[in-house]
C-alpha cells in the first residue's frame, strides 16, 4: 500500500469482515513509500474493504495528493483439499526433503510445474517456495 495525503489527517484504512485491521497515513514529512502488509485469515468467505479517509480540508486528487494505492493483492487457493498438507508434493502425508527435491526439479525445469508447489501463493514456483518449504521443515 502507499497512502497519499496529509500526515495524521488523511490515510487508508483496511477492514476484514468490517473490523479495522490496518490504518495507514503518510509520515510527518509527507513521505508515502510502498509498504508490504500481510493479514492471515481463516478459510471461508470474507469481505476485504479499503477506505480512503479525508479530513475535509480539500485537496486535489488529480495531482495524486489525496488518494491511496493498493497493489499486488494475493489470495491463497480456496482450499488445499481435505487431505492436503502444505508443501507435501508427493502426497505421502509428510513434508520432508523429498518434497524439496520435487520443487527444485520444477524450478530448474526437469519436471512440469505443479502450482501446488507455489508455497507463497505468488503465482510462480521459484526459489522462494523452496526457501519457505525448508523453513516449514525446520519449523522456523
Short mmCIF file of C-alpha atoms in Angstrom, two decimals:
data_model
loop_
_atom_site.label_atom_id
_atom_site.label_comp_id
_atom_site.label_asym_id
_atom_site.label_seq_id
_atom_site.Cartn_x
_atom_site.Cartn_y
_atom_site.Cartn_z
CA UNK A 1 0.00 0.00 0.00
CA UNK A 2 1.00 3.61 -0.40
CA UNK A 3 -1.25 6.35 1.02
CA UNK A 4 -1.02 9.95 -0.10
CA UNK A 5 -2.43 12.95 1.74
CA UNK A 6 -1.74 14.96 4.87
CA UNK A 7 0.16 13.46 7.80
CA UNK A 8 -2.17 12.36 10.60
CA UNK A 9 -5.35 13.64 8.90
CA UNK A 10 -5.65 11.60 5.70
CA UNK A 11 -4.97 7.96 5.05
CA UNK A 12 -6.05 4.47 4.23
CA UNK A 13 -7.99 2.07 6.43
CA UNK A 14 -8.19 -1.66 5.77
CA UNK A 15 -11.01 -3.83 7.09
CA UNK A 16 -11.55 -7.58 7.11
CA UNK A 17 -15.18 -8.50 7.75
CA UNK A 18 -15.94 -4.93 8.90
CA UNK A 19 -13.16 -4.98 11.53
CA UNK A 20 -10.34 -2.47 11.02
CA UNK A 21 -7.04 -4.35 10.88
CA UNK A 22 -4.83 -1.63 9.43
CA UNK A 23 -4.62 2.16 9.36
CA UNK A 24 -2.00 3.95 7.28
CA UNK A 25 -1.09 7.57 6.61
CA UNK A 26 1.90 9.50 5.24
CA UNK A 27 4.73 10.10 7.68
CA UNK A 28 5.36 13.51 9.27
CA UNK A 29 7.39 14.55 6.21
CA UNK A 30 4.60 13.62 3.81
CA UNK A 31 6.50 10.61 2.52
CA UNK A 32 4.48 7.63 1.38
CA UNK A 33 6.80 4.77 0.49
CA UNK A 34 5.37 1.45 -0.66
CA UNK A 35 4.93 -0.90 2.31
CA UNK A 36 4.16 -4.64 2.37
CA UNK A 37 1.40 -5.89 4.66
CA UNK A 38 0.07 -9.39 5.22
CA UNK A 39 -3.11 -10.41 7.00
CA UNK A 40 -3.76 -14.11 7.60
CA UNK A 41 -7.42 -15.15 7.59
CA UNK A 42 -9.23 -18.39 8.30
CA UNK A 43 -10.68 -20.26 5.35
CA UNK A 44 -14.19 -19.27 4.28
CA UNK A 45 -15.94 -16.21 2.92
CA UNK A 46 -14.59 -12.80 3.93
CA UNK A 47 -15.10 -9.16 2.97
CA UNK A 48 -12.00 -7.02 2.39
CA UNK A 49 -12.52 -3.24 2.36
CA UNK A 50 -10.03 -0.45 1.73
CA UNK A 51 -11.31 3.05 2.62
CA UNK A 52 -9.54 6.33 1.96
CA UNK A 53 -10.18 8.77 4.81
CA UNK A 54 -10.08 12.51 4.06
CA UNK A 55 -10.09 15.26 6.69
CA UNK A 56 -12.32 17.63 4.70
CA UNK A 57 -9.63 20.29 4.19
CA UNK A 58 -9.84 19.95 0.44
CA UNK A 59 -7.15 18.78 -1.88
CA UNK A 60 -6.76 17.65 -5.44
CA UNK A 61 -6.82 14.01 -6.44
CA UNK A 62 -5.81 14.99 -9.97
CA UNK A 63 -2.36 15.79 -8.54
CA UNK A 64 -2.29 12.45 -6.67
CA UNK A 65 -2.27 14.31 -3.36
CA UNK A 66 -5.40 12.79 -1.83
CA UNK A 67 -5.53 9.13 -2.73
CA UNK A 68 -4.08 5.73 -1.91
CA UNK A 69 -2.70 2.93 -3.99
CA UNK A 70 -3.09 -0.77 -3.25
CA UNK A 71 -1.15 -3.17 -5.43
CA UNK A 72 -0.31 -6.86 -5.74
CA UNK A 73 -3.08 -8.43 -3.72
CA UNK A 74 -2.62 -12.19 -3.38
CA UNK A 75 -5.14 -14.65 -2.04
CA UNK A 76 -4.26 -18.28 -1.29
CA UNK A 77 -6.22 -21.03 -3.03
CA UNK A 78 -9.77 -21.52 -1.79
CA UNK A 79 -8.86 -24.97 -0.50
CA UNK A 80 -5.86 -27.24 -0.34
CA UNK A 81 -8.23 -30.19 -0.20
CA UNK A 82 -9.34 -32.27 2.75
CA UNK A 83 -6.21 -34.42 2.93
CA UNK A 84 -3.63 -31.99 1.57
CA UNK A 85 -0.69 -30.75 3.60
CA UNK A 86 1.00 -27.52 2.50
CA UNK A 87 4.33 -28.48 0.92
CA UNK A 88 3.60 -32.22 0.67
CA UNK A 89 4.36 -32.51 -3.03
CA UNK A 90 4.46 -36.29 -3.26
CA UNK A 91 1.30 -36.84 -1.21
CA UNK A 92 2.89 -39.12 1.37
CA UNK A 93 1.37 -37.17 4.28
CA UNK A 94 4.60 -35.57 5.48
CA UNK A 95 6.72 -32.63 4.40
CA UNK A 96 10.38 -33.56 4.03
CA UNK A 97 13.45 -33.31 1.80
CA UNK A 98 11.76 -35.40 -0.92
CA UNK A 99 9.24 -32.60 -1.36
CA UNK A 100 12.07 -30.05 -1.60
CA UNK A 101 13.74 -32.11 -4.34
CA UNK A 102 10.47 -32.22 -6.28
CA UNK A 103 10.14 -28.42 -6.18
CA UNK A 104 13.81 -27.96 -7.12
CA UNK A 105 13.21 -30.13 -10.18
CA UNK A 106 10.27 -27.91 -11.13
CA UNK A 107 12.31 -24.73 -10.69
CA UNK A 108 15.22 -25.96 -12.82
CA UNK A 109 12.88 -27.31 -15.49
CA UNK A 110 13.38 -31.06 -15.04
CA UNK A 111 9.66 -31.66 -14.38
CA UNK A 112 6.43 -29.85 -15.15
CA UNK A 113 5.42 -27.11 -12.73
CA UNK A 114 2.66 -28.03 -10.29
CA UNK A 115 1.08 -24.88 -8.81
CA UNK A 116 0.58 -26.80 -5.55
CA UNK A 117 4.31 -26.12 -5.14
CA UNK A 118 3.57 -22.37 -5.04
CA UNK A 119 4.02 -22.24 -1.25
CA UNK A 120 3.81 -18.42 -1.03
CA UNK A 121 0.87 -18.16 -3.47
CA UNK A 122 2.56 -15.58 -5.71
CA UNK A 123 1.58 -17.38 -8.92
CA UNK A 124 5.06 -18.77 -9.62
CA UNK A 125 7.07 -21.76 -8.47
CA UNK A 126 10.56 -20.49 -7.73
CA UNK A 127 13.40 -20.44 -5.21
CA UNK A 128 11.24 -18.52 -2.71
CA UNK A 129 8.93 -21.53 -2.49
CA UNK A 130 11.94 -23.77 -1.85
CA UNK A 131 13.12 -21.49 0.97
CA UNK A 132 9.64 -21.44 2.52
CA UNK A 133 9.41 -25.23 2.35
CA UNK A 134 12.81 -25.56 4.05
CA UNK A 135 11.56 -23.20 6.78
CA UNK A 136 8.40 -25.29 7.19
CA UNK A 137 10.51 -28.41 7.64
CA UNK A 138 12.87 -26.67 10.08
CA UNK A 139 9.93 -25.22 11.99
CA UNK A 140 11.04 -21.63 11.50
#
